[in-house]
PDB file of C-alpha atoms in Angstrom:
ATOM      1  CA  UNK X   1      22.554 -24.897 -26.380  1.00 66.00           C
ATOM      2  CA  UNK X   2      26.101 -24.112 -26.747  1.00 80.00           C
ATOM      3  CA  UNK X   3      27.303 -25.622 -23.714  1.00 93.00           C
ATOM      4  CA  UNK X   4      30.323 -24.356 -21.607  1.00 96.00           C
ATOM      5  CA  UNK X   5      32.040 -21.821 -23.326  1.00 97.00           C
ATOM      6  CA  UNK X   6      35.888 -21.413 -22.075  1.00 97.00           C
ATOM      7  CA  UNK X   7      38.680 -19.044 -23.731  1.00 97.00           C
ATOM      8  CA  UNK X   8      41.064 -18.845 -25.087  1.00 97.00           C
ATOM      9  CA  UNK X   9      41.497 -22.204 -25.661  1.00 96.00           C
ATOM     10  CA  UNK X  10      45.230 -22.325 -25.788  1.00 97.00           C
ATOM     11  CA  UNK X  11      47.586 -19.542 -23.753  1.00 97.00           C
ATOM     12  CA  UNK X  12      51.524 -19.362 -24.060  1.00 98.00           C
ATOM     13  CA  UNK X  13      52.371 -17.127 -21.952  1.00 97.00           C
ATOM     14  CA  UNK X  14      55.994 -16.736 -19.751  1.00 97.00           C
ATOM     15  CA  UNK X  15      56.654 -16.813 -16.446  1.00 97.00           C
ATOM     16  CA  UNK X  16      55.588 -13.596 -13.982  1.00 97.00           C
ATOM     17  CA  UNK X  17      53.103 -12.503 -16.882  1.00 97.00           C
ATOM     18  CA  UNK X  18      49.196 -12.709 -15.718  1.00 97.00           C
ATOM     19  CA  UNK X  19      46.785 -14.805 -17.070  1.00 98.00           C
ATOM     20  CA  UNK X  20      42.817 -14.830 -17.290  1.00 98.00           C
ATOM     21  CA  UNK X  21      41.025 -17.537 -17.939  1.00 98.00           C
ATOM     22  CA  UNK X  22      37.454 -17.183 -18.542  1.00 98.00           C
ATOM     23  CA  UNK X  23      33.930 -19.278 -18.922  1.00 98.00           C
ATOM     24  CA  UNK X  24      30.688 -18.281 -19.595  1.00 97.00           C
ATOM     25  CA  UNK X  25      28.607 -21.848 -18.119  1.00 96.00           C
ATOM     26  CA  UNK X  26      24.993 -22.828 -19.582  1.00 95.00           C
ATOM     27  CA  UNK X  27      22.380 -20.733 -18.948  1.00 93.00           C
ATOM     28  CA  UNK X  28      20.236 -21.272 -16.119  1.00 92.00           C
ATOM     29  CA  UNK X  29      22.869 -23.222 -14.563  1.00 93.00           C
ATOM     30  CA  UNK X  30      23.632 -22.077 -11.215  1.00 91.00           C
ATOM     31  CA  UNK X  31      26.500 -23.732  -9.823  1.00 94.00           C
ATOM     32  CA  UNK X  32      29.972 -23.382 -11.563  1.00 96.00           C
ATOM     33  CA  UNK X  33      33.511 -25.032 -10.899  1.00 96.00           C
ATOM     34  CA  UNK X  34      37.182 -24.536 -11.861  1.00 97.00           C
ATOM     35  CA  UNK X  35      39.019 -27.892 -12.211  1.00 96.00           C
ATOM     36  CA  UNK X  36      43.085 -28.285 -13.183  1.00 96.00           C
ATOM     37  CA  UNK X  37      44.137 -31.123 -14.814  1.00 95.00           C
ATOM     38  CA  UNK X  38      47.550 -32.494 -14.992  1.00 94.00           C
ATOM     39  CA  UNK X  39      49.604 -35.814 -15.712  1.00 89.00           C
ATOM     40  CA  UNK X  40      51.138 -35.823 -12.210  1.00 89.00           C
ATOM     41  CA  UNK X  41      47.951 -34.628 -10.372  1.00 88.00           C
ATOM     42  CA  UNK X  42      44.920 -36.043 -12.157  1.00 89.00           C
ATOM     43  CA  UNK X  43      41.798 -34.129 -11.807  1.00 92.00           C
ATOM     44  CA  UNK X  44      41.767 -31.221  -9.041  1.00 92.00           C
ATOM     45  CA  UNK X  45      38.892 -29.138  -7.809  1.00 93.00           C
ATOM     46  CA  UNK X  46      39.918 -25.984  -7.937  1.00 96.00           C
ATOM     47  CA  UNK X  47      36.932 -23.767  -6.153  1.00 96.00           C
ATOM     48  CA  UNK X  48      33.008 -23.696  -6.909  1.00 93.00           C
ATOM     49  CA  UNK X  49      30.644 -21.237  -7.074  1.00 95.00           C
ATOM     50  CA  UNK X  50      27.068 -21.823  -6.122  1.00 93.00           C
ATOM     51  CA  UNK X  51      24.753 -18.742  -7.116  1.00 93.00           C
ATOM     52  CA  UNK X  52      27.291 -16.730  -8.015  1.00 94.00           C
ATOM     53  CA  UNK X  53      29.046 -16.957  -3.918  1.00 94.00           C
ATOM     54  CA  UNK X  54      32.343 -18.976  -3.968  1.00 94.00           C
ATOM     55  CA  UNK X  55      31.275 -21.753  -1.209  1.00 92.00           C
ATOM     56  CA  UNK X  56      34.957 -23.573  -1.598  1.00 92.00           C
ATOM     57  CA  UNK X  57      37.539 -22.475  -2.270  1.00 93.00           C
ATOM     58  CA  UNK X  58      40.303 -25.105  -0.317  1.00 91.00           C
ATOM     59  CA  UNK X  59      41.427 -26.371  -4.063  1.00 92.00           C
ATOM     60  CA  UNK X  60      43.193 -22.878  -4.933  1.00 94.00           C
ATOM     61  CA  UNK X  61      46.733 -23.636  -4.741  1.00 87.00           C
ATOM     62  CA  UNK X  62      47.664 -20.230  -3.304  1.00 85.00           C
ATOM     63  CA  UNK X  63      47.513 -16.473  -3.665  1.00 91.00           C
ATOM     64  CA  UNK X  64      48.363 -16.446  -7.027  1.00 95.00           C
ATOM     65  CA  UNK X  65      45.414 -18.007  -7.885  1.00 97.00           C
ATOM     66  CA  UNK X  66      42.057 -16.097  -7.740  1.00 97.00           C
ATOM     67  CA  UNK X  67      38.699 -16.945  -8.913  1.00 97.00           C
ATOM     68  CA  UNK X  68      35.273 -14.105  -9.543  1.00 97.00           C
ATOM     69  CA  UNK X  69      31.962 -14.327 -10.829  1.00 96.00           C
ATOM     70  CA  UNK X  70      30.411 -11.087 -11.095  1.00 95.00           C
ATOM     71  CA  UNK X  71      27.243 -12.353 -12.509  1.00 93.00           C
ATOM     72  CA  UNK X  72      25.169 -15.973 -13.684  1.00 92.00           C
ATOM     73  CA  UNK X  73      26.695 -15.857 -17.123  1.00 94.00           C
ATOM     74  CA  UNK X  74      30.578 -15.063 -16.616  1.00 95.00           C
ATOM     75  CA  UNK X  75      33.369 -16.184 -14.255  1.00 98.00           C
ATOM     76  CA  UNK X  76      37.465 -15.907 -14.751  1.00 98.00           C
ATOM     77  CA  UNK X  77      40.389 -17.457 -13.498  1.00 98.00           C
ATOM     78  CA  UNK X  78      42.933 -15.131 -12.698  1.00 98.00           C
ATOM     79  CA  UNK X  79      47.181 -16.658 -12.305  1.00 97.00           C
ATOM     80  CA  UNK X  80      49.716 -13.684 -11.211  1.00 97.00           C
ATOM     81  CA  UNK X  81      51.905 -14.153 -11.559  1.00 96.00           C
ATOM     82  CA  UNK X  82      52.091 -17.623 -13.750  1.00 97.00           C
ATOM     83  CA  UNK X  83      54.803 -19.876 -12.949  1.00 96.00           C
ATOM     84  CA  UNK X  84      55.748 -22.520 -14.785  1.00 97.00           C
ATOM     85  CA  UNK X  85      54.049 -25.279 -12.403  1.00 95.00           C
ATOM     86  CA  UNK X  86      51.011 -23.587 -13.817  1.00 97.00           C
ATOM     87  CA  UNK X  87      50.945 -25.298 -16.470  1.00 97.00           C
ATOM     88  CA  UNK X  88      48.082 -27.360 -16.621  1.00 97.00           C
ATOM     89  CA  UNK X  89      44.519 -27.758 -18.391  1.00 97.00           C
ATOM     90  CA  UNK X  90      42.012 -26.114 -16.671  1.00 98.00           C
ATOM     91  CA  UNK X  91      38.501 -26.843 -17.054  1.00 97.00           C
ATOM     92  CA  UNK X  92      34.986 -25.149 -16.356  1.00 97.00           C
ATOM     93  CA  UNK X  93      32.371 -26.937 -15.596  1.00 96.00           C
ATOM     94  CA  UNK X  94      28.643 -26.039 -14.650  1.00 95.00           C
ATOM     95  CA  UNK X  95      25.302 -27.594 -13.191  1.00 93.00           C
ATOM     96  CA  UNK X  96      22.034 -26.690 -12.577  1.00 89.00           C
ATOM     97  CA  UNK X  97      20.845 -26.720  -8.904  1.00 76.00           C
ATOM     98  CA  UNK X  98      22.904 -29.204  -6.411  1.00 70.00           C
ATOM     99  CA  UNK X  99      22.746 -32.906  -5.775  1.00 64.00           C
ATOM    100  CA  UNK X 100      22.494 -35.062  -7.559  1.00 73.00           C
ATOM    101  CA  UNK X 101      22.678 -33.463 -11.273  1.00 77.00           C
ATOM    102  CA  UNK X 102      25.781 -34.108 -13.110  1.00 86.00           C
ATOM    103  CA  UNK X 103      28.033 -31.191 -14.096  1.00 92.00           C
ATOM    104  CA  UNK X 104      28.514 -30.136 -17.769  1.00 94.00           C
ATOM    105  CA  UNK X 105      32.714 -29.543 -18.442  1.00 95.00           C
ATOM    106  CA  UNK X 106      34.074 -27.175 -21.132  1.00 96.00           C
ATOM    107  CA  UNK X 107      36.482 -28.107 -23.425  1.00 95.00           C
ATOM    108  CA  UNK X 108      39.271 -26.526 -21.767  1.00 96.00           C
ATOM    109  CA  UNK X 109      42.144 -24.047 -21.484  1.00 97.00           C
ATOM    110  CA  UNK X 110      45.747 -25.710 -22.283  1.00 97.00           C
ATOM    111  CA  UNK X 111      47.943 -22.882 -20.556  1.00 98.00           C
ATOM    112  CA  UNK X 112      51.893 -23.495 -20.885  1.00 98.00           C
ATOM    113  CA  UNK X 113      53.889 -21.169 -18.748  1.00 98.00           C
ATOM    114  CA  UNK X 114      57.707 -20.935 -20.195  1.00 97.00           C
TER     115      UNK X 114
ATOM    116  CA  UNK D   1      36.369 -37.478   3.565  1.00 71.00           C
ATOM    117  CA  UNK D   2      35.019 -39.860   0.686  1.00 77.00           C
ATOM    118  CA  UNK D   3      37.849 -41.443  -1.546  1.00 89.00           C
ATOM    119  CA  UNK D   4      37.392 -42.581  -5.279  1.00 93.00           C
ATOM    120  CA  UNK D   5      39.477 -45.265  -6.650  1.00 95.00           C
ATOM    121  CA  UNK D   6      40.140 -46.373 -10.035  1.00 96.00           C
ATOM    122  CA  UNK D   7      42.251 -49.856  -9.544  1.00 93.00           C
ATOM    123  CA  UNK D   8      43.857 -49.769 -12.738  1.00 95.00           C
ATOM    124  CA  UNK D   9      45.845 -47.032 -14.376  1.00 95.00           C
ATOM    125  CA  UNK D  10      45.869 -48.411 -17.986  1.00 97.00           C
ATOM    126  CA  UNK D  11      43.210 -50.944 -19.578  1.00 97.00           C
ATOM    127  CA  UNK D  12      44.882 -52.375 -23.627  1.00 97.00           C
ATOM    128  CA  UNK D  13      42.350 -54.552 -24.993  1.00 97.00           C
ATOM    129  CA  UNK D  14      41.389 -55.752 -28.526  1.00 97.00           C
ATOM    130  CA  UNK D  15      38.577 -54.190 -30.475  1.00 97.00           C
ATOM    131  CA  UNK D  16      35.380 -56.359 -30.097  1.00 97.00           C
ATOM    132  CA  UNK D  17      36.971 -57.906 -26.597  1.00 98.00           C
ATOM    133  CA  UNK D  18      34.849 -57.162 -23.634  1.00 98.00           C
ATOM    134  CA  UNK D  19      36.176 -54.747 -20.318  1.00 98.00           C
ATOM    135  CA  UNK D  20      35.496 -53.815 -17.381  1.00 98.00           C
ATOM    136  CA  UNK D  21      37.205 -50.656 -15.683  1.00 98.00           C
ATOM    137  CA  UNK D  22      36.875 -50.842 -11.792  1.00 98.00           C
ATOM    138  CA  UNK D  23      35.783 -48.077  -9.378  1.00 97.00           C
ATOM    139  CA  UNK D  24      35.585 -48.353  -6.018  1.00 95.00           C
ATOM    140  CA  UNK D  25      34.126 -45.960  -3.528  1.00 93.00           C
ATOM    141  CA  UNK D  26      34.201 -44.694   0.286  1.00 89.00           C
ATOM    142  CA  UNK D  27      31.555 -43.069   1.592  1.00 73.00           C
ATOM    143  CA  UNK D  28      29.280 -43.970   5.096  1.00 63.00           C
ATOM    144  CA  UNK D  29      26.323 -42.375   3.703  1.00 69.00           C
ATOM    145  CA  UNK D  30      24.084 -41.896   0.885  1.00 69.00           C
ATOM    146  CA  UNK D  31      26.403 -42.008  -2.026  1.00 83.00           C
ATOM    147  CA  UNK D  32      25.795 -40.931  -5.966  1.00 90.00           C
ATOM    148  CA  UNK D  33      28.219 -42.292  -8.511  1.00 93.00           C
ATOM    149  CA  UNK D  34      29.162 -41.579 -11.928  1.00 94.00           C
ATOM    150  CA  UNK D  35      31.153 -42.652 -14.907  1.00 97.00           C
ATOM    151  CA  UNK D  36      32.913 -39.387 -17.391  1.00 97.00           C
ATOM    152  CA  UNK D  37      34.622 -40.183 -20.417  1.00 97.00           C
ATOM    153  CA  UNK D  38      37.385 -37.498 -21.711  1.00 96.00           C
ATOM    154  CA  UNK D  39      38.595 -37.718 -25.678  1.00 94.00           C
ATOM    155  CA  UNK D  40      41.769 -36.375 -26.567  1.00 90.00           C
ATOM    156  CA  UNK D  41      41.601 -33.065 -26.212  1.00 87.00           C
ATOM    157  CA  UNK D  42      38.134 -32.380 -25.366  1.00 90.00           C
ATOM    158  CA  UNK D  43      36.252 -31.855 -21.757  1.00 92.00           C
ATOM    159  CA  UNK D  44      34.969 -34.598 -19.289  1.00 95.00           C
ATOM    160  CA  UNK D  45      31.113 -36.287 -21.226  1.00 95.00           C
ATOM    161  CA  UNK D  46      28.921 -37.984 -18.659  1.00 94.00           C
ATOM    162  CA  UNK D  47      28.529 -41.273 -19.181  1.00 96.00           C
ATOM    163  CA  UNK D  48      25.995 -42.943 -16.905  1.00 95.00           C
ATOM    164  CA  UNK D  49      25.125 -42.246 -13.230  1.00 94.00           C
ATOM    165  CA  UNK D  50      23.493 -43.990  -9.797  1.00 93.00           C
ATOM    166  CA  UNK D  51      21.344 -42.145  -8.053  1.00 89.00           C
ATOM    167  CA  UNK D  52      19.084 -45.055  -6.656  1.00 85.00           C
ATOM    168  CA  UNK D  53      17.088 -47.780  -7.498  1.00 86.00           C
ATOM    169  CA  UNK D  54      17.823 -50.466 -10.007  1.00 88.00           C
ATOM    170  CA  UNK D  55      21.873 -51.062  -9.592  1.00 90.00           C
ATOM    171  CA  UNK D  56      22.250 -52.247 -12.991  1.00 95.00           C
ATOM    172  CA  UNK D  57      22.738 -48.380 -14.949  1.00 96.00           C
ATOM    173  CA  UNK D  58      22.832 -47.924 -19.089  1.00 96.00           C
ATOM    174  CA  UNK D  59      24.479 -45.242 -20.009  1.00 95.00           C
ATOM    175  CA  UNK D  60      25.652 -43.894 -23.736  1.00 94.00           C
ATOM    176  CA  UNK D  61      27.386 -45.951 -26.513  1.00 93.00           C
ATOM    177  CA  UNK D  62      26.976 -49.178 -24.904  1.00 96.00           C
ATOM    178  CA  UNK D  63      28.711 -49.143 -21.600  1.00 97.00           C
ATOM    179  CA  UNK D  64      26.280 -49.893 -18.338  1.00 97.00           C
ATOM    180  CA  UNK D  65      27.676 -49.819 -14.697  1.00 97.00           C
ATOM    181  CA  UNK D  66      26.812 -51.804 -11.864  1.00 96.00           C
ATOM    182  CA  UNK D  67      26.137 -50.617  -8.256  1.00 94.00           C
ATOM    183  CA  UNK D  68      27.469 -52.876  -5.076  1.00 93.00           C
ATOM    184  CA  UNK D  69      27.082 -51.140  -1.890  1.00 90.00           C
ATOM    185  CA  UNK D  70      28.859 -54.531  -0.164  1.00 91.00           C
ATOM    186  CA  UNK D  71      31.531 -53.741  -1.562  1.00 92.00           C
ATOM    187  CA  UNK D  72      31.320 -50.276  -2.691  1.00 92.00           C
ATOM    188  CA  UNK D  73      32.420 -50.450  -6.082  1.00 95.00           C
ATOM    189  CA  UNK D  74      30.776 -49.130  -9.117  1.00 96.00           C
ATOM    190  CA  UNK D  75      32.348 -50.720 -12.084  1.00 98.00           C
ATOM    191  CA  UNK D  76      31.761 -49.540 -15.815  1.00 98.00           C
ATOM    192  CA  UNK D  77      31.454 -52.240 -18.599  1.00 98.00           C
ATOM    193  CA  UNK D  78      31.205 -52.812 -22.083  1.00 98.00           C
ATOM    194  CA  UNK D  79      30.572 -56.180 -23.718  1.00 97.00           C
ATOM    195  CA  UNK D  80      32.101 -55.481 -26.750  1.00 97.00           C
ATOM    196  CA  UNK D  81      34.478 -52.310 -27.720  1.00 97.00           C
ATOM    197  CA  UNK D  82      34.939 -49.927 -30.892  1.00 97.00           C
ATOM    198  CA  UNK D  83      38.629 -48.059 -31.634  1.00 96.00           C
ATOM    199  CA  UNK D  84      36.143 -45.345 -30.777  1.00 96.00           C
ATOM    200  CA  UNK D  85      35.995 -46.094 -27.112  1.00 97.00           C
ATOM    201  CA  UNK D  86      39.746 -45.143 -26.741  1.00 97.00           C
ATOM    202  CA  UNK D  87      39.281 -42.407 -23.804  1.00 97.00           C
ATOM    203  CA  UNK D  88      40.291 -41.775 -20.427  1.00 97.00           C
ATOM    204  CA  UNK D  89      37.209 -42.687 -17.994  1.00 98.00           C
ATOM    205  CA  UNK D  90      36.716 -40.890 -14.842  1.00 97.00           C
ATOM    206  CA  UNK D  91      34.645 -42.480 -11.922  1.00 96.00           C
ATOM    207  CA  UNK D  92      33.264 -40.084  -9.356  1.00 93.00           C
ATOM    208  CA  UNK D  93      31.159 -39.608  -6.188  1.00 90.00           C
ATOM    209  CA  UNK D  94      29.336 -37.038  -4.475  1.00 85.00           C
ATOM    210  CA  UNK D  95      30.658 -35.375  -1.370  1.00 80.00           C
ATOM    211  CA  UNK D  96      28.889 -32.217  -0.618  1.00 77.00           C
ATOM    212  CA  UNK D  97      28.218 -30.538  -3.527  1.00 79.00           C
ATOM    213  CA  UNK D  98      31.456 -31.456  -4.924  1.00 85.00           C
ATOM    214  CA  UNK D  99      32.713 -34.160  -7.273  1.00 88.00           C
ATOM    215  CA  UNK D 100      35.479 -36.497  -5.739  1.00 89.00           C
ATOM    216  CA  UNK D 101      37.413 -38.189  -8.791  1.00 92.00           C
ATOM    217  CA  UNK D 102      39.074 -41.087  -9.287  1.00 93.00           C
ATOM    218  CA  UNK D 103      42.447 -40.921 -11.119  1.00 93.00           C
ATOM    219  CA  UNK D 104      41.683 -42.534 -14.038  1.00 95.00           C
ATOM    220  CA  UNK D 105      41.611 -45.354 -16.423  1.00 97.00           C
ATOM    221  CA  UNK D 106      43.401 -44.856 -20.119  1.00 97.00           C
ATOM    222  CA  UNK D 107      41.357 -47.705 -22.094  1.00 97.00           C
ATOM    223  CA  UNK D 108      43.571 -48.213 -25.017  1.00 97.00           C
ATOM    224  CA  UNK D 109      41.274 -50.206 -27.788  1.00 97.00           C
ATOM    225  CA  UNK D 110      43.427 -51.774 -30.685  1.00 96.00           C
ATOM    226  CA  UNK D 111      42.775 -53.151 -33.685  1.00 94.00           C
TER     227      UNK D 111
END
């Protein structure tokens, strides 16, 4: 298995423009979250998805920030507009079925925001 | 709402020295636990979990974890470290369907 695919891996991108993040999880793996990483912040849920449905969503920072998954194998990260905050590596992560299986993380998107 | 916390930010420690990262946990009910390791540049690798039973836990490369529900900690050892170990580890806890993470513990292995 290929495990969690994320892309791109790196974005440069300036302030105002829009950027997608994206992550196809493993298959058959039904539950999917967006985490942000950053020095100040450490490791912050983002939202999850859980069959597809978003079930939280409290992690978002605000509007900006948007989150989809239109089907089992695909789910995107939308910023816009970025600011430089932003900045940040964000991470997908997936599992199959709920407690207590471990979630599989992506290698990541390192997004800078000038 | 549960808590995770990692007591110590950075760990430096000479290769072949033992080390223990700490992890301690809140939580008033049933509770899994589990230790991630992140490489430079690279995603979040599981390294061992609780779930129930025995409280003594092996995970990959060497490192086992000990349960103590007295004093809810959960902390990750090694008896004897590789250059190689030098990660970031992550301990975390269930809560709802979610992960709650610790902050973090930089272990720093030098030659």
């Amino acid at each position: 298995d290929a495990g969690v695919i994320q892309s791109p891996r790196h974005e440069v991108t300036e302030m105002g423009q829009e950027v997608t993040l994206r992550c196809k999880p493993i298959s058959g793996h039904n539950s999917l979250f967006w985490y942000r990483q950053t020095m100040m912040r450490g490791l912050e849920l983002l939202i999850y998805f859980n069959n597809n449905v978003p079930i939280d969503d409290s992690g978002m920072p605000e509007d900006r920030f948007s989150a989809k998954m239109p089907n089992a194998s695909f789910s995107t990260l939308k910023i816009q507009p970025s600011e430089p905050r932003d900045s940040a590596v964000y991470f997908c992560a997936t599992r199959l079925g709920g407690d207590p299986y471990e979630q599989y993380f992506g290698p990541g998107t390192r997004l800078t925001v000038t | 709402a549960q808590s995770v916390t990692q007591l110590d930010s950075q760990v430096p420690v000479f290769e072949e020295a033992p080390v223990e990262l700490r992890c301690n946990y809140s939580s008033s009910v049933s509770v899994y636990l589990f230790w991630y390791v992140q490489y430079p540049n690279q995603g979040l690798q599981l390294l061992l979990k609780y779930l129930s039973g025995s409280t003594l836990v092996k995970g990959i490369n060497g490192f086992e974890a000990e349960f103590n529900k007295s004093q809810t900690s959960f902390h990750l050892r090694k008896p004897s470290v590789h250059i190689s170990d030098t990660a970031e580890y992550f301990c975390a806890s269930n809560q709802g369907g979610k992960l709650i993470f610790g902050q973090g513990t930089e272990l720093s292995v030098k030659p």
